[in-house]
Amino acid sequence: NTTLIKLNLCNNQINDQGIEALAESLKTNTILTKLDIGCNQIGQQGMQALAQALERNTALIKLALMSNQ
């Protein structure tokens, strides 16, 4: 991806497995700056995977997480 800077996945019934897949791509992301994954079904396992991915990600500056498990 060289053009997508904002991604809204709010209210898409994303669970831990789904966010783990997204987290893998975030590890190498250099373009995406805004991500909304609020109102999904992301639990502790998914949030941990996301946190680990964000340790490597330097591009993301805005993250919306509200209303998850």
Short mmCIF file of C-alpha atoms in Angstrom, two decimals:
data_model
loop_
_atom_site.label_atom_id
_atom_site.label_comp_id
_atom_site.label_asym_id
_atom_site.label_seq_id
_atom_site.Cartn_x
_atom_site.Cartn_y
_atom_site.Cartn_z
CA ASN A 1 0.00 0.00 0.00
CA THR A 2 1.31 3.41 -0.96
CA THR A 3 -1.86 5.53 -0.77
CA LEU A 4 -4.23 4.40 2.01
CA ILE A 5 -3.73 6.74 4.97
CA LYS A 6 -7.07 6.37 6.80
CA LEU A 7 -8.96 3.12 7.45
CA ASN A 8 -12.35 2.91 9.20
CA LEU A 9 -13.28 -0.64 10.26
CA CYS A 10 -15.72 0.48 12.94
CA ASN A 11 -18.67 -1.85 13.64
CA ASN A 12 -17.50 -4.75 11.45
CA GLN A 13 -17.68 -7.59 14.02
CA ILE A 14 -13.89 -7.96 13.97
CA ASN A 15 -12.75 -10.45 16.61
CA ASP A 16 -9.35 -11.39 18.06
CA GLN A 17 -8.45 -13.51 15.03
CA GLY A 18 -9.29 -10.69 12.64
CA ILE A 19 -7.32 -8.07 14.55
CA GLU A 20 -4.34 -10.41 14.81
CA ALA A 21 -4.23 -10.56 11.01
CA LEU A 22 -4.45 -6.78 10.79
CA ALA A 23 -1.79 -6.42 13.47
CA GLU A 24 0.65 -8.44 11.36
CA SER A 25 0.32 -5.94 8.53
CA LEU A 26 0.66 -3.00 10.90
CA LYS A 27 4.13 -4.21 11.88
CA THR A 28 5.45 -3.18 8.47
CA ASN A 29 3.02 -0.35 7.68
CA THR A 30 4.65 2.95 6.76
CA ILE A 31 1.66 4.77 5.22
CA LEU A 32 -1.51 4.27 7.31
CA THR A 33 -1.80 7.09 9.86
CA LYS A 34 -5.39 6.73 11.15
CA LEU A 35 -7.20 3.53 12.13
CA ASP A 36 -10.67 3.17 13.64
CA ILE A 37 -11.47 -0.31 14.97
CA GLY A 38 -14.08 0.76 17.49
CA CYS A 39 -17.37 -1.08 18.11
CA ASN A 40 -16.00 -4.52 17.29
CA GLN A 41 -15.51 -7.73 19.28
CA ILE A 42 -11.81 -7.41 20.04
CA GLY A 43 -10.80 -8.95 23.37
CA GLN A 44 -7.64 -9.05 25.43
CA GLN A 45 -5.79 -11.42 23.08
CA GLY A 46 -6.46 -9.18 20.09
CA MET A 47 -5.48 -6.05 21.98
CA GLN A 48 -2.20 -7.67 23.02
CA ALA A 49 -1.43 -8.55 19.40
CA LEU A 50 -2.25 -4.98 18.40
CA ALA A 51 -0.03 -3.53 21.14
CA GLN A 52 2.90 -5.69 20.02
CA ALA A 53 2.42 -4.58 16.42
CA LEU A 54 2.34 -0.93 17.43
CA GLU A 55 5.72 -1.26 19.11
CA ARG A 56 7.16 -1.55 15.60
CA ASN A 57 4.80 0.84 13.83
CA THR A 58 5.99 4.42 13.53
CA ALA A 59 3.38 5.72 11.06
CA LEU A 60 0.09 5.36 12.95
CA ILE A 61 -0.74 8.55 14.85
CA LYS A 62 -4.48 8.10 15.58
CA LEU A 63 -6.15 4.91 16.82
CA ALA A 64 -9.80 4.57 17.87
CA LEU A 65 -10.57 1.52 20.06
CA MET A 66 -13.83 2.41 21.83
CA SER A 67 -16.54 -0.15 22.60
CA ASN A 68 -14.66 -3.41 22.28
CA GLN A 69 -14.72 -6.32 24.73
#
